[in-house]
């Protein structure tokens, strides 16, 4: 795979300085303009402020880029033709010269291929509700089961079947730990209502697990570090439950299925919470990015 690695990222990796991979889907498809570009720049600044190098990842004109400059970041934020790319889409985008923002699975793959070990995002994909009828599952769990990367996230998207996703991750052998919590976070929500078996309380503790993964020599699976959004910044749980319930019923009424389900439900949450879900999303991602930078520093010994 031919990766275009930015000079800053390449030099940091060669010198074993901390690097944090960032996805670009939140920029192109997750937030409205002009907030998306402000948030993207802010996340990169948060990484730099903690002594690490940000590596925002996207595909531009068929070339996977690991680390974007200012004009490239603006293009991802403002170009309406930028597609949404999972890891399965990468060869198609490369061969056709397409441009796209990378999802969790595509970002994790490209980051790992370039030698980056720490990746920060908002919420992971997973098993969808009514899976027994739809067989609808995100590509994230399976990709993370075969990719050695540490993912700092706020759990899985709260519109998903959380217990089924946790079971799927266990079946696939993906390690999951709560960061300073024994409860699995719910993306917009501090607590999804489900426990986690392991808890890590410092960046150094996370880095030690990463080293243990390497010394064990087992399958190249990910480590998920699930950091909850602060209670003061979470979406009101009662409002979340009411809006999601109504959105799921509307989804059934309209016959929306497959890949269209997630964007529809997330859009309904934005519309019917007066944007509060976006605020919770940004708060979660920001906290995750800051923690990821500290983990990357602990991992590299900086």
mmCIF file of C-alpha atoms in Angstrom:
data_model
loop_
_atom_site.group_PDB
_atom_site.id
_atom_site.type_symbol
_atom_site.label_atom_id
_atom_site.label_comp_id
_atom_site.label_asym_id
_atom_site.label_seq_id
_atom_site.Cartn_x
_atom_site.Cartn_y
_atom_site.Cartn_z
ATOM 1 C CA UNK A 1 0.000 0.000 0.000
ATOM 2 C CA UNK A 2 1.398 3.391 -1.010
ATOM 3 C CA UNK A 3 0.869 5.805 1.881
ATOM 4 C CA UNK A 4 1.561 9.530 1.721
ATOM 5 C CA UNK A 5 2.913 10.202 5.202
ATOM 6 C CA UNK A 6 3.385 13.868 6.063
ATOM 7 C CA UNK A 7 6.862 15.119 6.938
ATOM 8 C CA UNK A 8 5.901 15.859 10.563
ATOM 9 C CA UNK A 9 4.406 12.418 11.082
ATOM 10 C CA UNK A 10 7.245 10.599 9.319
ATOM 11 C CA UNK A 11 9.926 12.379 11.336
ATOM 12 C CA UNK A 12 8.074 11.740 14.593
ATOM 13 C CA UNK A 13 7.726 8.037 13.847
ATOM 14 C CA UNK A 14 11.385 7.722 12.859
ATOM 15 C CA UNK A 15 12.447 9.455 16.092
ATOM 16 C CA UNK A 16 9.954 7.405 18.141
ATOM 17 C CA UNK A 17 8.100 10.486 19.295
ATOM 18 C CA UNK A 18 4.373 10.269 20.127
ATOM 19 C CA UNK A 19 1.868 10.331 17.255
ATOM 20 C CA UNK A 20 -1.929 10.169 17.436
ATOM 21 C CA UNK A 21 -4.060 9.091 14.481
ATOM 22 C CA UNK A 22 -7.331 10.980 13.943
ATOM 23 C CA UNK A 23 -10.211 9.973 11.707
ATOM 24 C CA UNK A 24 -11.642 12.383 9.140
ATOM 25 C CA UNK A 25 -15.266 11.214 8.916
ATOM 26 C CA UNK A 26 -16.224 13.470 11.811
ATOM 27 C CA UNK A 27 -14.865 16.393 9.768
ATOM 28 C CA UNK A 28 -16.547 15.583 6.465
ATOM 29 C CA UNK A 29 -19.772 13.944 7.636
ATOM 30 C CA UNK A 30 -20.132 14.169 11.403
ATOM 31 C CA UNK A 31 -20.339 17.907 12.021
ATOM 32 C CA UNK A 32 -21.845 20.815 10.074
ATOM 33 C CA UNK A 33 -19.715 23.557 8.513
ATOM 34 C CA UNK A 34 -18.019 25.707 9.675
ATOM 35 C CA UNK A 35 -17.918 23.953 13.036
ATOM 36 C CA UNK A 36 -16.335 20.875 11.496
ATOM 37 C CA UNK A 37 -13.150 22.690 10.474
ATOM 38 C CA UNK A 38 -12.896 24.503 13.814
ATOM 39 C CA UNK A 39 -13.174 21.200 15.658
ATOM 40 C CA UNK A 40 -10.672 19.489 13.344
ATOM 41 C CA UNK A 41 -8.102 22.214 13.920
ATOM 42 C CA UNK A 42 -8.830 22.203 17.638
ATOM 43 C CA UNK A 43 -8.290 18.452 17.923
ATOM 44 C CA UNK A 44 -4.930 18.716 16.177
ATOM 45 C CA UNK A 45 -3.971 21.598 18.469
ATOM 46 C CA UNK A 46 -4.948 19.511 21.512
ATOM 47 C CA UNK A 47 -2.598 16.747 20.381
ATOM 48 C CA UNK A 48 0.281 19.175 19.812
ATOM 49 C CA UNK A 49 -0.303 20.891 23.173
ATOM 50 C CA UNK A 50 0.411 17.548 24.855
ATOM 51 C CA UNK A 51 3.660 16.972 23.026
ATOM 52 C CA UNK A 52 2.402 14.618 20.321
ATOM 53 C CA UNK A 53 2.018 14.896 16.553
ATOM 54 C CA UNK A 54 -1.490 14.682 15.041
ATOM 55 C CA UNK A 55 -1.996 12.442 12.010
ATOM 56 C CA UNK A 56 -5.416 13.132 10.535
ATOM 57 C CA UNK A 57 -6.064 10.472 7.898
ATOM 58 C CA UNK A 58 -7.988 10.748 4.621
ATOM 59 C CA UNK A 59 -7.833 9.634 0.983
ATOM 60 C CA UNK A 60 -7.281 12.449 -1.522
ATOM 61 C CA UNK A 61 -7.455 11.796 -5.257
ATOM 62 C CA UNK A 62 -6.917 8.112 -4.685
ATOM 63 C CA UNK A 63 -3.915 8.498 -2.384
ATOM 64 C CA UNK A 64 -4.155 7.625 1.334
ATOM 65 C CA UNK A 65 -2.711 10.489 3.383
ATOM 66 C CA UNK A 66 -1.473 10.042 6.942
ATOM 67 C CA UNK A 67 -1.212 13.590 8.252
ATOM 68 C CA UNK A 68 -2.876 16.515 6.477
ATOM 69 C CA UNK A 69 -1.689 20.065 5.953
ATOM 70 C CA UNK A 70 -3.956 23.111 6.313
ATOM 71 C CA UNK A 71 -5.376 23.192 2.762
ATOM 72 C CA UNK A 72 -5.958 19.432 2.802
ATOM 73 C CA UNK A 73 -7.844 19.667 6.093
ATOM 74 C CA UNK A 74 -9.971 22.457 4.641
ATOM 75 C CA UNK A 75 -10.699 20.353 1.580
ATOM 76 C CA UNK A 76 -11.948 17.436 3.661
ATOM 77 C CA UNK A 77 -14.138 19.804 5.656
ATOM 78 C CA UNK A 78 -15.617 21.757 2.736
ATOM 79 C CA UNK A 79 -15.645 19.574 -0.390
ATOM 80 C CA UNK A 80 -19.129 18.023 -0.791
ATOM 81 C CA UNK A 81 -17.758 15.285 -3.080
ATOM 82 C CA UNK A 82 -15.614 13.757 -0.307
ATOM 83 C CA UNK A 83 -16.989 10.283 0.292
ATOM 84 C CA UNK A 84 -17.202 8.207 3.458
ATOM 85 C CA UNK A 85 -14.712 5.335 3.285
ATOM 86 C CA UNK A 86 -14.549 2.191 5.348
ATOM 87 C CA UNK A 87 -11.551 -0.107 5.020
ATOM 88 C CA UNK A 88 -13.314 -2.175 2.343
ATOM 89 C CA UNK A 89 -13.639 0.956 0.194
ATOM 90 C CA UNK A 90 -9.940 1.853 0.195
ATOM 91 C CA UNK A 91 -8.833 -0.134 -2.875
ATOM 92 C CA UNK A 92 -11.843 1.099 -4.841
ATOM 93 C CA UNK A 93 -11.125 4.705 -3.922
ATOM 94 C CA UNK A 94 -7.444 4.331 -4.739
ATOM 95 C CA UNK A 95 -8.035 2.702 -8.112
ATOM 96 C CA UNK A 96 -10.657 5.255 -9.152
ATOM 97 C CA UNK A 97 -8.839 8.341 -7.858
ATOM 98 C CA UNK A 98 -11.658 9.169 -5.446
ATOM 99 C CA UNK A 99 -11.391 11.291 -2.320
ATOM 100 C CA UNK A 100 -12.895 10.248 0.974
ATOM 101 C CA UNK A 101 -12.946 10.704 4.710
ATOM 102 C CA UNK A 102 -11.927 7.614 6.650
ATOM 103 C CA UNK A 103 -14.127 5.859 9.189
ATOM 104 C CA UNK A 104 -12.827 4.047 12.264
ATOM 105 C CA UNK A 105 -11.992 0.866 10.350
ATOM 106 C CA UNK A 106 -10.182 2.653 7.502
ATOM 107 C CA UNK A 107 -8.330 4.981 9.855
ATOM 108 C CA UNK A 108 -7.214 2.143 12.105
ATOM 109 C CA UNK A 109 -5.937 0.149 9.127
ATOM 110 C CA UNK A 110 -4.010 3.037 7.568
ATOM 111 C CA UNK A 111 -2.628 4.165 10.927
ATOM 112 C CA UNK A 112 -1.361 0.692 11.753
ATOM 113 C CA UNK A 113 0.150 0.292 8.270
ATOM 114 C CA UNK A 114 2.114 3.502 8.776
ATOM 115 C CA UNK A 115 3.414 2.466 12.205
ATOM 116 C CA UNK A 116 1.095 4.556 14.405
ATOM 117 C CA UNK A 117 -0.004 2.751 17.561
ATOM 118 C CA UNK A 118 -2.539 5.153 19.139
ATOM 119 C CA UNK A 119 -5.794 6.314 17.542
ATOM 120 C CA UNK A 120 -8.468 8.608 19.007
ATOM 121 C CA UNK A 121 -12.078 8.742 17.861
ATOM 122 C CA UNK A 122 -15.570 9.395 19.199
ATOM 123 C CA UNK A 123 -17.595 6.195 19.282
ATOM 124 C CA UNK A 124 -17.016 2.832 17.639
ATOM 125 C CA UNK A 125 -19.428 1.009 15.381
ATOM 126 C CA UNK A 126 -20.758 -2.375 16.398
ATOM 127 C CA UNK A 127 -23.757 -4.674 16.317
ATOM 128 C CA UNK A 128 -26.990 -2.960 15.326
ATOM 129 C CA UNK A 129 -30.294 -3.412 17.092
ATOM 130 C CA UNK A 130 -32.428 -6.267 15.757
ATOM 131 C CA UNK A 131 -29.271 -7.953 14.508
ATOM 132 C CA UNK A 132 -30.968 -11.368 14.473
ATOM 133 C CA UNK A 133 -33.310 -10.078 11.776
ATOM 134 C CA UNK A 134 -31.045 -7.692 9.840
ATOM 135 C CA UNK A 135 -27.535 -9.201 10.318
ATOM 136 C CA UNK A 136 -26.355 -5.566 10.355
ATOM 137 C CA UNK A 137 -22.968 -5.068 11.959
ATOM 138 C CA UNK A 138 -20.283 -2.435 11.563
ATOM 139 C CA UNK A 139 -16.945 -3.385 10.060
ATOM 140 C CA UNK A 140 -15.164 -2.001 13.141
ATOM 141 C CA UNK A 141 -15.127 -5.079 15.430
ATOM 142 C CA UNK A 142 -13.793 -7.480 12.805
ATOM 143 C CA UNK A 143 -11.117 -5.046 11.617
ATOM 144 C CA UNK A 144 -10.000 -4.299 15.173
ATOM 145 C CA UNK A 145 -9.727 -8.036 15.823
ATOM 146 C CA UNK A 146 -6.826 -8.196 13.368
ATOM 147 C CA UNK A 147 -5.194 -4.779 13.791
ATOM 148 C CA UNK A 148 -2.650 -3.964 16.523
ATOM 149 C CA UNK A 149 -3.682 -0.478 17.546
ATOM 150 C CA UNK A 150 -4.906 1.211 20.714
ATOM 151 C CA UNK A 151 -8.222 2.979 20.194
ATOM 152 C CA UNK A 152 -9.297 5.664 22.659
ATOM 153 C CA UNK A 153 -13.053 6.122 22.346
ATOM 154 C CA UNK A 154 -16.230 6.876 24.276
ATOM 155 C CA UNK A 155 -17.545 3.354 23.852
ATOM 156 C CA UNK A 156 -19.792 2.455 20.949
ATOM 157 C CA UNK A 157 -22.480 4.629 19.426
ATOM 158 C CA UNK A 158 -25.490 4.608 21.726
ATOM 159 C CA UNK A 159 -27.880 3.819 18.869
ATOM 160 C CA UNK A 160 -26.356 0.313 18.679
ATOM 161 C CA UNK A 161 -26.985 -2.879 20.617
ATOM 162 C CA UNK A 162 -24.345 -2.303 23.285
ATOM 163 C CA UNK A 163 -24.410 -5.698 25.078
ATOM 164 C CA UNK A 164 -24.341 -7.542 21.751
ATOM 165 C CA UNK A 165 -21.387 -5.419 20.633
ATOM 166 C CA UNK A 166 -19.484 -6.138 23.841
ATOM 167 C CA UNK A 167 -20.158 -9.837 23.358
ATOM 168 C CA UNK A 168 -18.978 -9.615 19.755
ATOM 169 C CA UNK A 169 -15.738 -7.921 20.806
ATOM 170 C CA UNK A 170 -15.167 -10.636 23.407
ATOM 171 C CA UNK A 171 -15.777 -13.377 20.837
ATOM 172 C CA UNK A 172 -13.322 -11.734 18.445
ATOM 173 C CA UNK A 173 -10.678 -11.416 21.158
ATOM 174 C CA UNK A 174 -10.556 -7.613 21.253
ATOM 175 C CA UNK A 175 -9.423 -6.321 24.660
ATOM 176 C CA UNK A 176 -11.692 -3.677 26.243
ATOM 177 C CA UNK A 177 -10.886 -1.606 29.326
ATOM 178 C CA UNK A 178 -12.657 1.313 30.944
ATOM 179 C CA UNK A 179 -10.535 4.382 31.609
ATOM 180 C CA UNK A 180 -10.987 5.277 35.273
ATOM 181 C CA UNK A 181 -14.332 3.507 35.237
ATOM 182 C CA UNK A 182 -15.730 0.002 35.581
ATOM 183 C CA UNK A 183 -18.730 0.921 33.436
ATOM 184 C CA UNK A 184 -18.770 0.870 29.654
ATOM 185 C CA UNK A 185 -19.504 4.392 28.359
ATOM 186 C CA UNK A 186 -22.316 5.050 25.889
ATOM 187 C CA UNK A 187 -20.836 7.636 23.511
ATOM 188 C CA UNK A 188 -23.205 10.550 24.239
ATOM 189 C CA UNK A 189 -23.763 9.055 27.702
ATOM 190 C CA UNK A 190 -21.336 8.549 30.566
ATOM 191 C CA UNK A 191 -22.689 5.064 31.286
ATOM 192 C CA UNK A 192 -24.234 2.661 28.771
ATOM 193 C CA UNK A 193 -25.650 0.578 31.599
ATOM 194 C CA UNK A 194 -23.146 -2.244 31.128
ATOM 195 C CA UNK A 195 -19.953 -3.139 33.012
ATOM 196 C CA UNK A 196 -16.445 -3.761 31.710
ATOM 197 C CA UNK A 197 -14.165 -6.437 33.132
ATOM 198 C CA UNK A 198 -10.999 -4.328 33.221
ATOM 199 C CA UNK A 199 -10.165 -0.826 34.378
ATOM 200 C CA UNK A 200 -7.059 1.263 33.637
ATOM 201 C CA UNK A 201 -6.361 4.428 35.604
ATOM 202 C CA UNK A 202 -3.426 6.148 33.889
ATOM 203 C CA UNK A 203 -1.769 6.571 30.496
ATOM 204 C CA UNK A 204 1.172 4.599 31.855
ATOM 205 C CA UNK A 205 -1.098 1.687 32.728
ATOM 206 C CA UNK A 206 -2.443 1.678 29.174
ATOM 207 C CA UNK A 207 1.082 1.742 27.762
ATOM 208 C CA UNK A 208 2.005 -1.236 29.951
ATOM 209 C CA UNK A 209 -0.870 -3.242 28.467
ATOM 210 C CA UNK A 210 0.335 -2.316 24.978
ATOM 211 C CA UNK A 211 3.816 -3.579 25.835
ATOM 212 C CA UNK A 212 2.324 -6.775 27.267
ATOM 213 C CA UNK A 213 0.425 -7.305 24.015
ATOM 214 C CA UNK A 214 3.682 -7.136 22.090
ATOM 215 C CA UNK A 215 5.619 -9.359 24.464
ATOM 216 C CA UNK A 216 2.896 -12.000 24.383
ATOM 217 C CA UNK A 217 3.164 -12.317 20.626
ATOM 218 C CA UNK A 218 -0.487 -13.233 20.186
ATOM 219 C CA UNK A 219 -2.941 -12.183 17.480
ATOM 220 C CA UNK A 220 -2.615 -8.628 16.185
ATOM 221 C CA UNK A 221 -5.788 -7.402 17.843
ATOM 222 C CA UNK A 222 -6.628 -3.933 19.160
ATOM 223 C CA UNK A 223 -6.860 -2.550 22.666
ATOM 224 C CA UNK A 224 -9.985 -0.472 23.233
ATOM 225 C CA UNK A 225 -9.672 2.180 25.943
ATOM 226 C CA UNK A 226 -13.206 3.337 26.708
ATOM 227 C CA UNK A 227 -13.187 6.780 28.278
ATOM 228 C CA UNK A 228 -16.583 8.187 29.386
ATOM 229 C CA UNK A 229 -17.664 11.716 28.611
ATOM 230 C CA UNK A 230 -17.989 13.774 31.793
ATOM 231 C CA UNK A 231 -21.457 13.723 33.364
ATOM 232 C CA UNK A 232 -21.695 17.506 33.005
ATOM 233 C CA UNK A 233 -21.061 17.174 29.252
ATOM 234 C CA UNK A 234 -23.187 14.139 28.447
ATOM 235 C CA UNK A 235 -26.533 14.263 26.642
ATOM 236 C CA UNK A 236 -29.423 14.145 29.097
ATOM 237 C CA UNK A 237 -30.124 10.385 29.435
ATOM 238 C CA UNK A 238 -33.898 10.835 29.561
ATOM 239 C CA UNK A 239 -33.914 13.018 26.449
ATOM 240 C CA UNK A 240 -31.593 10.552 24.702
ATOM 241 C CA UNK A 241 -33.923 7.626 25.468
ATOM 242 C CA UNK A 242 -37.050 9.446 24.271
ATOM 243 C CA UNK A 243 -35.536 10.724 21.039
ATOM 244 C CA UNK A 244 -33.869 7.414 20.191
ATOM 245 C CA UNK A 245 -37.071 5.462 20.798
ATOM 246 C CA UNK A 246 -39.025 7.793 18.494
ATOM 247 C CA UNK A 247 -36.254 7.661 15.879
ATOM 248 C CA UNK A 248 -36.195 3.861 15.869
ATOM 249 C CA UNK A 249 -39.959 3.745 15.332
ATOM 250 C CA UNK A 250 -39.690 6.268 12.501
ATOM 251 C CA UNK A 251 -36.893 4.220 10.973
ATOM 252 C CA UNK A 252 -39.159 1.164 10.928
ATOM 253 C CA UNK A 253 -42.065 3.159 9.548
ATOM 254 C CA UNK A 254 -39.985 4.433 6.625
ATOM 255 C CA UNK A 255 -38.398 1.048 5.958
ATOM 256 C CA UNK A 256 -34.858 2.383 6.388
ATOM 257 C CA UNK A 257 -32.299 -0.435 6.485
ATOM 258 C CA UNK A 258 -28.596 -1.200 6.090
ATOM 259 C CA UNK A 259 -26.028 1.585 5.972
ATOM 260 C CA UNK A 260 -28.779 4.224 5.941
ATOM 261 C CA UNK A 261 -29.850 3.407 9.515
ATOM 262 C CA UNK A 262 -26.927 4.963 11.426
ATOM 263 C CA UNK A 263 -26.897 8.380 9.679
ATOM 264 C CA UNK A 264 -30.682 8.579 9.967
ATOM 265 C CA UNK A 265 -30.693 7.888 13.704
ATOM 266 C CA UNK A 266 -27.807 10.266 14.373
ATOM 267 C CA UNK A 267 -29.531 12.987 12.341
ATOM 268 C CA UNK A 268 -32.714 12.488 14.346
ATOM 269 C CA UNK A 269 -30.756 12.867 17.578
ATOM 270 C CA UNK A 270 -29.235 16.123 16.357
ATOM 271 C CA UNK A 271 -32.585 17.504 15.194
ATOM 272 C CA UNK A 272 -34.585 16.576 18.259
ATOM 273 C CA UNK A 273 -32.033 17.493 20.914
ATOM 274 C CA UNK A 274 -31.469 20.990 19.465
ATOM 275 C CA UNK A 275 -27.867 20.100 18.719
ATOM 276 C CA UNK A 276 -27.075 18.872 22.240
ATOM 277 C CA UNK A 277 -25.978 15.512 20.826
ATOM 278 C CA UNK A 278 -23.358 17.301 18.700
ATOM 279 C CA UNK A 279 -22.040 19.094 21.772
ATOM 280 C CA UNK A 280 -21.744 15.785 23.623
ATOM 281 C CA UNK A 281 -20.031 14.253 20.592
ATOM 282 C CA UNK A 282 -17.439 17.039 20.434
ATOM 283 C CA UNK A 283 -16.862 16.872 24.196
ATOM 284 C CA UNK A 284 -16.274 13.125 23.983
ATOM 285 C CA UNK A 285 -13.899 13.330 21.022
ATOM 286 C CA UNK A 286 -11.938 16.197 22.569
ATOM 287 C CA UNK A 287 -11.393 14.321 25.815
ATOM 288 C CA UNK A 288 -10.436 11.168 23.935
ATOM 289 C CA UNK A 289 -7.876 13.003 21.809
ATOM 290 C CA UNK A 290 -6.253 14.571 24.862
ATOM 291 C CA UNK A 291 -6.012 11.210 26.593
ATOM 292 C CA UNK A 292 -4.663 9.549 23.434
ATOM 293 C CA UNK A 293 -1.836 12.085 23.274
ATOM 294 C CA UNK A 294 -0.867 11.260 26.851
ATOM 295 C CA UNK A 295 -1.006 7.516 26.130
ATOM 296 C CA UNK A 296 1.162 7.983 23.034
ATOM 297 C CA UNK A 297 3.696 9.861 25.159
ATOM 298 C CA UNK A 298 3.710 7.102 27.772
ATOM 299 C CA UNK A 299 4.089 4.487 25.043
ATOM 300 C CA UNK A 300 7.101 6.181 23.481
ATOM 301 C CA UNK A 301 8.636 7.071 26.839
ATOM 302 C CA UNK A 302 8.487 10.830 26.256
#
